[in-house]
mmCIF file of C-alpha atoms and ligand atoms in Angstrom:
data_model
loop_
_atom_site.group_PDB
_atom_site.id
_atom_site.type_symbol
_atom_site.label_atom_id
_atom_site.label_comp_id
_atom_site.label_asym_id
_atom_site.label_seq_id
_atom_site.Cartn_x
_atom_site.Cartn_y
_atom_site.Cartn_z
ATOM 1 C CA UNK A 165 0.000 0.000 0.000
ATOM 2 C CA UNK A 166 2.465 2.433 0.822
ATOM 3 C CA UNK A 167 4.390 1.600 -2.368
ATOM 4 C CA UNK A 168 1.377 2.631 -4.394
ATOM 5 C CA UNK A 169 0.692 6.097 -2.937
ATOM 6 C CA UNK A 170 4.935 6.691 -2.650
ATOM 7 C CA UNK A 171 4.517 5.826 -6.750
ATOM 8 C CA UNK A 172 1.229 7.410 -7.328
ATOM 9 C CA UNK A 173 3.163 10.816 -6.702
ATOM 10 C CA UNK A 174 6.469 9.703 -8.107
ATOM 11 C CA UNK A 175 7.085 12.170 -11.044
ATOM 12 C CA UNK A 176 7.339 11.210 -14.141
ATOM 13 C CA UNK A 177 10.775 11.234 -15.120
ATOM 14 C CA UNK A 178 10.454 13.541 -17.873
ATOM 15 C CA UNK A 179 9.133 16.213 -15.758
ATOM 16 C CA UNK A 180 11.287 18.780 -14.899
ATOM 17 C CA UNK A 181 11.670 18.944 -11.421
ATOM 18 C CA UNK A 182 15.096 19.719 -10.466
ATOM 19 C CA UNK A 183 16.388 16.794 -8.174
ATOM 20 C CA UNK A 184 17.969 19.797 -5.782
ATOM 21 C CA UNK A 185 14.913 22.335 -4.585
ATOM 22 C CA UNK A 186 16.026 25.508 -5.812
ATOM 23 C CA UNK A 187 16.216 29.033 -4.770
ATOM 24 C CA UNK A 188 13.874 31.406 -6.719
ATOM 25 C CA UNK A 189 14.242 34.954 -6.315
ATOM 26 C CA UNK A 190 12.392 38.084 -6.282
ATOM 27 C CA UNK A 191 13.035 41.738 -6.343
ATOM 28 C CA UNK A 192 12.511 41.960 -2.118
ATOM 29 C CA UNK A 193 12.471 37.983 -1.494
ATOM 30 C CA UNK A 194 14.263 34.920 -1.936
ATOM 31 C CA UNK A 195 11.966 31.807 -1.363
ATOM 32 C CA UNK A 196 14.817 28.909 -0.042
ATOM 33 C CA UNK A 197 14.104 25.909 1.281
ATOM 34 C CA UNK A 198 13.595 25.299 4.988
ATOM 35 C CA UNK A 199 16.844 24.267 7.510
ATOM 36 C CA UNK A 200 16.420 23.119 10.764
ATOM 37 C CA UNK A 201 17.751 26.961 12.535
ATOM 38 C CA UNK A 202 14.268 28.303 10.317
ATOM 39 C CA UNK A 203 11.993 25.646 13.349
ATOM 40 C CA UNK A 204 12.365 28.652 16.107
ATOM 41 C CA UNK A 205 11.133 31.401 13.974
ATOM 42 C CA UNK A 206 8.565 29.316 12.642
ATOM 43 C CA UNK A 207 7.253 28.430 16.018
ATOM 44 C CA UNK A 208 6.848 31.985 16.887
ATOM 45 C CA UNK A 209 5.302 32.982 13.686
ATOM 46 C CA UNK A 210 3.021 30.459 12.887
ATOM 47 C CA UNK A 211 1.837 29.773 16.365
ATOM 48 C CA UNK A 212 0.413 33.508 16.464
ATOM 49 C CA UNK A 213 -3.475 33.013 16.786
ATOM 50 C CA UNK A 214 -4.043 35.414 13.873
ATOM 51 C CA UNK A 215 -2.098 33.050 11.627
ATOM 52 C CA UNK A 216 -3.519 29.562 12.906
ATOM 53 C CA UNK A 217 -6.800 31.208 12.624
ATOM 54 C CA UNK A 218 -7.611 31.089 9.162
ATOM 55 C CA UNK A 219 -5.240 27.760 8.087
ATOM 56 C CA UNK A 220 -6.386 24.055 7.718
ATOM 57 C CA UNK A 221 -3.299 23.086 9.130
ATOM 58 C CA UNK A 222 -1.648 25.312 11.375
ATOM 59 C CA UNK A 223 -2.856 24.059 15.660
ATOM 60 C CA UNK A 224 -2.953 27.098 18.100
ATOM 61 C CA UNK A 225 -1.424 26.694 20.664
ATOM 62 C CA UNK A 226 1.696 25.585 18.191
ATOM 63 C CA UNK A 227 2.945 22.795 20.327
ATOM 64 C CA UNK A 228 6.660 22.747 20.811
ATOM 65 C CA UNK A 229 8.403 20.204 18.273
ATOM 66 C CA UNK A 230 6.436 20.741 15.676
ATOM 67 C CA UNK A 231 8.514 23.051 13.848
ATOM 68 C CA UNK A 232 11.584 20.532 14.268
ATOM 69 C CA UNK A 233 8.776 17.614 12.553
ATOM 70 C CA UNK A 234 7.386 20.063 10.103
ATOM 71 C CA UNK A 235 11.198 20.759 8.798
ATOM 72 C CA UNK A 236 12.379 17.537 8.800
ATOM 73 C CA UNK A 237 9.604 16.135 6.601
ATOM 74 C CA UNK A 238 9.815 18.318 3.780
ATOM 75 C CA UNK A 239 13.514 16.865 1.916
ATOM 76 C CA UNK A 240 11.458 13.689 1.661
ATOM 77 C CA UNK A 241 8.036 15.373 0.072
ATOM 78 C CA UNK A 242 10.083 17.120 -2.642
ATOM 79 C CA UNK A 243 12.464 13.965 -3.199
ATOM 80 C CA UNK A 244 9.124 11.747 -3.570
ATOM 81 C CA UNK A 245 7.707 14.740 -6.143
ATOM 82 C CA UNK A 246 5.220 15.239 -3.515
ATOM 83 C CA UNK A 247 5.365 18.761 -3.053
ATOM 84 C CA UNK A 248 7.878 21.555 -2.651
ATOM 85 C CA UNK A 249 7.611 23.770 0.527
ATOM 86 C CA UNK A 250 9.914 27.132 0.288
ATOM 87 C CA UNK A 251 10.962 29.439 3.101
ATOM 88 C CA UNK A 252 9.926 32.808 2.174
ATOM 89 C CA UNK A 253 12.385 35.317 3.263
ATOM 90 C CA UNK A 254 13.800 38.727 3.168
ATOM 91 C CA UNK A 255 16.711 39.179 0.962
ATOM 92 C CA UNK A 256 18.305 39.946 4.385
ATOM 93 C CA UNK A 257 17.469 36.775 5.473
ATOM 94 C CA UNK A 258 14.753 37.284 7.858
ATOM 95 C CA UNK A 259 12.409 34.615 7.553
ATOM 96 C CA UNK A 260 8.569 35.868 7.147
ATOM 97 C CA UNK A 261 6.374 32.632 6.208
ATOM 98 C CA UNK A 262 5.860 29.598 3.910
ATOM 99 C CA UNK A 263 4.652 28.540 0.824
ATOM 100 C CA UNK A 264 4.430 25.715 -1.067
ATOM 101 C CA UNK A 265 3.241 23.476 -3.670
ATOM 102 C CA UNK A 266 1.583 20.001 -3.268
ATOM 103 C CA UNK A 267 2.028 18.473 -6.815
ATOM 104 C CA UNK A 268 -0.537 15.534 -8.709
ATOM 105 C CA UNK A 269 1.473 14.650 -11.150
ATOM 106 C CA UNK A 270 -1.101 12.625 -12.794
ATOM 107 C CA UNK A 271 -3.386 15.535 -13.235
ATOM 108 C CA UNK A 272 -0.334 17.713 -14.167
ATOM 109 C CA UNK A 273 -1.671 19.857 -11.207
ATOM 110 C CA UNK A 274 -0.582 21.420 -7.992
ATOM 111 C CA UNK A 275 -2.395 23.225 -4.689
ATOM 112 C CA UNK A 276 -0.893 26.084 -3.683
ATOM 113 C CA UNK A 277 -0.678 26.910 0.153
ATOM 114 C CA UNK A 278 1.017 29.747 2.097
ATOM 115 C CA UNK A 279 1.258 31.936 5.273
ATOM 116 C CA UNK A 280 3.141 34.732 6.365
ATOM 117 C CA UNK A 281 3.601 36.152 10.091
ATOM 118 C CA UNK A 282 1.565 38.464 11.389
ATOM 119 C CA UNK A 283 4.849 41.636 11.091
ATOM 120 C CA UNK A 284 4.785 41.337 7.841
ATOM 121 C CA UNK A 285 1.081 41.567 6.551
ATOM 122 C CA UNK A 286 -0.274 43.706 3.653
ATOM 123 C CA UNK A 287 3.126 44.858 2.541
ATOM 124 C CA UNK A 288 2.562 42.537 -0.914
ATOM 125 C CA UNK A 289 5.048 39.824 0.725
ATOM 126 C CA UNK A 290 2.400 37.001 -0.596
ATOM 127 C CA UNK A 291 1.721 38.366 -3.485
ATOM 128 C CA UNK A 292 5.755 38.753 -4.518
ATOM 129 C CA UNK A 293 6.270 34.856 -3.433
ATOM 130 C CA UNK A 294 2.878 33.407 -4.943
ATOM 131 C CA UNK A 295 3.565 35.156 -8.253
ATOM 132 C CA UNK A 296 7.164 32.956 -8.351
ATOM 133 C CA UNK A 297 5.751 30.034 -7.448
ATOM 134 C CA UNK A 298 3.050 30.518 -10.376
ATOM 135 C CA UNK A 299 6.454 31.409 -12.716
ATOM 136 C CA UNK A 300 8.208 28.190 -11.268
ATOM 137 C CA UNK A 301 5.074 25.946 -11.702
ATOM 138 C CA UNK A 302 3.928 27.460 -15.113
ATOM 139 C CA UNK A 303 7.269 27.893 -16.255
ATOM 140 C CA UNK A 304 10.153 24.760 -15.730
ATOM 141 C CA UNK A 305 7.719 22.824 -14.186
ATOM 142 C CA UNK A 306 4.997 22.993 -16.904
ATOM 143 C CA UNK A 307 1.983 22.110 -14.404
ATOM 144 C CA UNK A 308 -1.211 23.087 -16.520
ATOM 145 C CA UNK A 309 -2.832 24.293 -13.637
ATOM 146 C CA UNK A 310 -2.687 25.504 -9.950
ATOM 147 C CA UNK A 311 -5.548 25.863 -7.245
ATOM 148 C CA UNK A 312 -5.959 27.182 -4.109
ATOM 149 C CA UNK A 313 -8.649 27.290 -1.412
ATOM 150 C CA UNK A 314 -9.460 29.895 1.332
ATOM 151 C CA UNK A 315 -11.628 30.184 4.311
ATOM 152 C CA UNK A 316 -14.412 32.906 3.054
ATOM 153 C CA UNK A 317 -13.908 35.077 6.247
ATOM 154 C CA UNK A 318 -10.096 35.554 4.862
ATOM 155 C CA UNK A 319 -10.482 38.408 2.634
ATOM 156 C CA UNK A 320 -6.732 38.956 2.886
ATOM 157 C CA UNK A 321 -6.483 35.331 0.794
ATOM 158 C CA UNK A 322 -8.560 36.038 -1.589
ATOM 159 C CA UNK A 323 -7.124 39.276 -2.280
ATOM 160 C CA UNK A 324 -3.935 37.843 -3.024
ATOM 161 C CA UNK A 325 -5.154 35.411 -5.548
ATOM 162 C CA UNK A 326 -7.530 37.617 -7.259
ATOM 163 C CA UNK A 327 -4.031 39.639 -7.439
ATOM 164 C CA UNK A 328 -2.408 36.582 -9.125
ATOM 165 C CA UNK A 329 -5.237 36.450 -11.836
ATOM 166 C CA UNK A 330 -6.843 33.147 -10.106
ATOM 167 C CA UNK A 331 -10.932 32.953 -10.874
ATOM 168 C CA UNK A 332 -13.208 31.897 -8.090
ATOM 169 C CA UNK A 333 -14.189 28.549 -9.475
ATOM 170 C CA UNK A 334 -17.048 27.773 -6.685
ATOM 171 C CA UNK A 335 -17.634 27.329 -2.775
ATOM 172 C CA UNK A 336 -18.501 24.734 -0.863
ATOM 173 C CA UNK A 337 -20.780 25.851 2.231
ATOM 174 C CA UNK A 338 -19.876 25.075 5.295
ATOM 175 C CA UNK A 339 -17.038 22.592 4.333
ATOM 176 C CA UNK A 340 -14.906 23.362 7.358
ATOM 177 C CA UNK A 341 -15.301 23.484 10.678
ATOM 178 C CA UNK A 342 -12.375 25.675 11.881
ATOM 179 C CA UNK A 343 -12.764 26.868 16.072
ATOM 180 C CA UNK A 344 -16.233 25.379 16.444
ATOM 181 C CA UNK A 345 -17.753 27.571 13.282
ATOM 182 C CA UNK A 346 -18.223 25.801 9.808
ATOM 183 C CA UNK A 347 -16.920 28.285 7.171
ATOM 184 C CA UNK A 348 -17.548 28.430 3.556
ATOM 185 C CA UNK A 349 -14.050 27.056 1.611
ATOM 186 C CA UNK A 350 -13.844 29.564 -1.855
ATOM 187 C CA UNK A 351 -12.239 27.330 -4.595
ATOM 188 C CA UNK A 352 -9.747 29.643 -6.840
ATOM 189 C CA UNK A 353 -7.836 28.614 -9.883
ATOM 190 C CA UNK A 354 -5.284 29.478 -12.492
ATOM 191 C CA UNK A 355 -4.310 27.395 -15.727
ATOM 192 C CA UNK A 356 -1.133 28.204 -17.551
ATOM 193 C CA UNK A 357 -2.488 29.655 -20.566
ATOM 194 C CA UNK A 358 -4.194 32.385 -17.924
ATOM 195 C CA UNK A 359 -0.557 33.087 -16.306
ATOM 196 C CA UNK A 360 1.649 35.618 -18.205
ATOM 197 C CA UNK A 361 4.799 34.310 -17.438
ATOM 198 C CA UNK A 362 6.853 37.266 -19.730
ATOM 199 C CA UNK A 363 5.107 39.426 -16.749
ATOM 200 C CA UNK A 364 7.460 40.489 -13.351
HETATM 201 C C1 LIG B 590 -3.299 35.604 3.703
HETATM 202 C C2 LIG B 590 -1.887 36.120 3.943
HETATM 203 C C3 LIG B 590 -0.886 35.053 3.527
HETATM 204 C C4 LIG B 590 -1.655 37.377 3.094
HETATM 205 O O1 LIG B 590 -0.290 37.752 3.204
HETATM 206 P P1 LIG B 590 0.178 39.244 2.862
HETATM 207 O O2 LIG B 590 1.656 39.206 2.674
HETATM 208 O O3 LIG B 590 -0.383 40.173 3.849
HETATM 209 O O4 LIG B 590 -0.556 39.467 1.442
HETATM 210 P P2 LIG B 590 -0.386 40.696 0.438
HETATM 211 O O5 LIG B 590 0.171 41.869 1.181
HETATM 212 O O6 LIG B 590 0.347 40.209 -0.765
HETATM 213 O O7 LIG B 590 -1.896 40.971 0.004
HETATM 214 C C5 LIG B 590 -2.913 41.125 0.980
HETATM 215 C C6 LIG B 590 -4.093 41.854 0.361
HETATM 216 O O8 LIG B 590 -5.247 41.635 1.162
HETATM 217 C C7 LIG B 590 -5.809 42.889 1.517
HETATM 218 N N1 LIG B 590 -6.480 42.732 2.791
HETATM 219 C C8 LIG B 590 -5.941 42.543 4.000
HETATM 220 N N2 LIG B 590 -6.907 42.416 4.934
HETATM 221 C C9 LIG B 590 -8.085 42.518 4.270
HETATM 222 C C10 LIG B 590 -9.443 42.479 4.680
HETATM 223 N N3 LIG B 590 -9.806 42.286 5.949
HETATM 224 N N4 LIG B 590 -10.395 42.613 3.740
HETATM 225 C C11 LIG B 590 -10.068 42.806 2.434
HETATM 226 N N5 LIG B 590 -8.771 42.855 1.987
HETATM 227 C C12 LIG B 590 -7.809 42.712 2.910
HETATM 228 C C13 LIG B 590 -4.628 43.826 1.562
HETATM 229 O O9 LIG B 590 -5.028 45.181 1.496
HETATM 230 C C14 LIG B 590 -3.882 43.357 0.310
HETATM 231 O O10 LIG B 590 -4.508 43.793 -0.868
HETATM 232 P P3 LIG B 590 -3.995 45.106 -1.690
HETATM 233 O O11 LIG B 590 -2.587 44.834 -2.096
HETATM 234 O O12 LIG B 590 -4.946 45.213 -2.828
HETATM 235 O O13 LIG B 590 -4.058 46.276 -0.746
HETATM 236 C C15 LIG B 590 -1.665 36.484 5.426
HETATM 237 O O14 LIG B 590 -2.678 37.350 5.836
HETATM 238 C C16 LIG B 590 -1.641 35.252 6.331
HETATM 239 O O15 LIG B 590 -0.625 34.582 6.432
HETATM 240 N N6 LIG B 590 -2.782 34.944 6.993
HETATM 241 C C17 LIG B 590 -2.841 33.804 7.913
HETATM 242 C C18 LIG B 590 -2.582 32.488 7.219
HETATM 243 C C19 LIG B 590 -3.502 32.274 6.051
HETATM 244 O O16 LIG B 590 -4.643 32.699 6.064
HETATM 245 N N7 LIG B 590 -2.986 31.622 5.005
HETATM 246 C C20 LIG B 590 -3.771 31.361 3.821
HETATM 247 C C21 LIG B 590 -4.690 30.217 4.032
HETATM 248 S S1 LIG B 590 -5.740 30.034 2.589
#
């Protein structure tokens, strides 16, 4: 069993995914993957109620450990062609959130997911990283399509992906039940033809 889902998301050896993660720049980022001295900062950034609040995955409080786990797991995802998770940080090397890709091959698809500490907010931080992940996944990775989902009382989410150029592609009521309250889950969407990768 665990041999089929390890080859289910196996990719194809003609696709284009670098066997070392890479670092992908921007003009104010540089999006790198995670090392175990990043677990600290991500404890205190992620495990700020603000950004547990409106995740699927995130637990608040963050329990101690989880950071170190977290880390450790992600070599394995990208070597698998699972996903790829990047540190997004400040081209002085502060680190200011996540964001990653979760890839199905098979569907030539990936789900995008992301946060970034609570500091940092509405500065266009997500924005900046989201649009190179699009580039990477459009671009060397030639995925034909990326989604994302957000809670609908996370304006801030949608924002950035109506910013990206993804369409709201339906919502499913009540799908989660996040501190004791179901909330609507908005369904967004971008296929490569949509994405201008010539664009910076
Ligand atoms: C969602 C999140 C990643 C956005 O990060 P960010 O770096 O602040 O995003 P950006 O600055 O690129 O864009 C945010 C946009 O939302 C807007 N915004 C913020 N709060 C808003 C609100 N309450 N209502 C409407 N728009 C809002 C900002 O004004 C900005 O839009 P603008 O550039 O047109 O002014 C961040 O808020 C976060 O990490 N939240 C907690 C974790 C989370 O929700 N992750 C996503 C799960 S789907």
């Amino acid at each position: 069993m665990n041999q089929v889902t390890r080859e289910r998301y196996l990719p194809p050896s003609d696709l284009p995914l670098p066997s070392l993660q890479p670092v992908l720049s921007t003009p104010r980022l540089a999006l790198r993957p995670f090392t175990p001295d990043d677990a600290a900062e991500v404890q205190r950034l992620a495990g700020d109620r603000d950004v547990a609040a409106t995740t699927r995955l995130i637990p608040h409080p963050y329990p101690d450990g989880l950071a170190e786990a977290f880390i450790r797991s992600l070599p394995e995802q990208y070597e698998h062609g699972k996903g790829a998770t990047f540190a997004i940080a400040l081209t002085d090397g502060a680190l200011i959130g996540a964001i990653s890709l979760a890839f199905h091959w098979e569907d030539q698809h990936a789900e995008m997911g992301y946060w970034v500490g609570k500091p940092y907010w509405n500065r266009g931080f997500c924005t900046e990283a989201a649009r190179r992940i699009l580039e990477f996944g459009f671009g060397p990775l030639k995925l034909s399509r990326v989604f994302a989902n957000y809670l609908a009382n996370n304006p801030a989410s949608g924002r950035v992906l109506a910013k990206l150029g993804m369409r709201q592609e339906g919502c499913l009521r009540q799908h989660r039940l996040k501190n004791g309250r179901f909330e609507d889950l908005v369904l967004c969407g971008i296929l490569a033809a949509e994405f201008p990768l010539a664009r910076k």
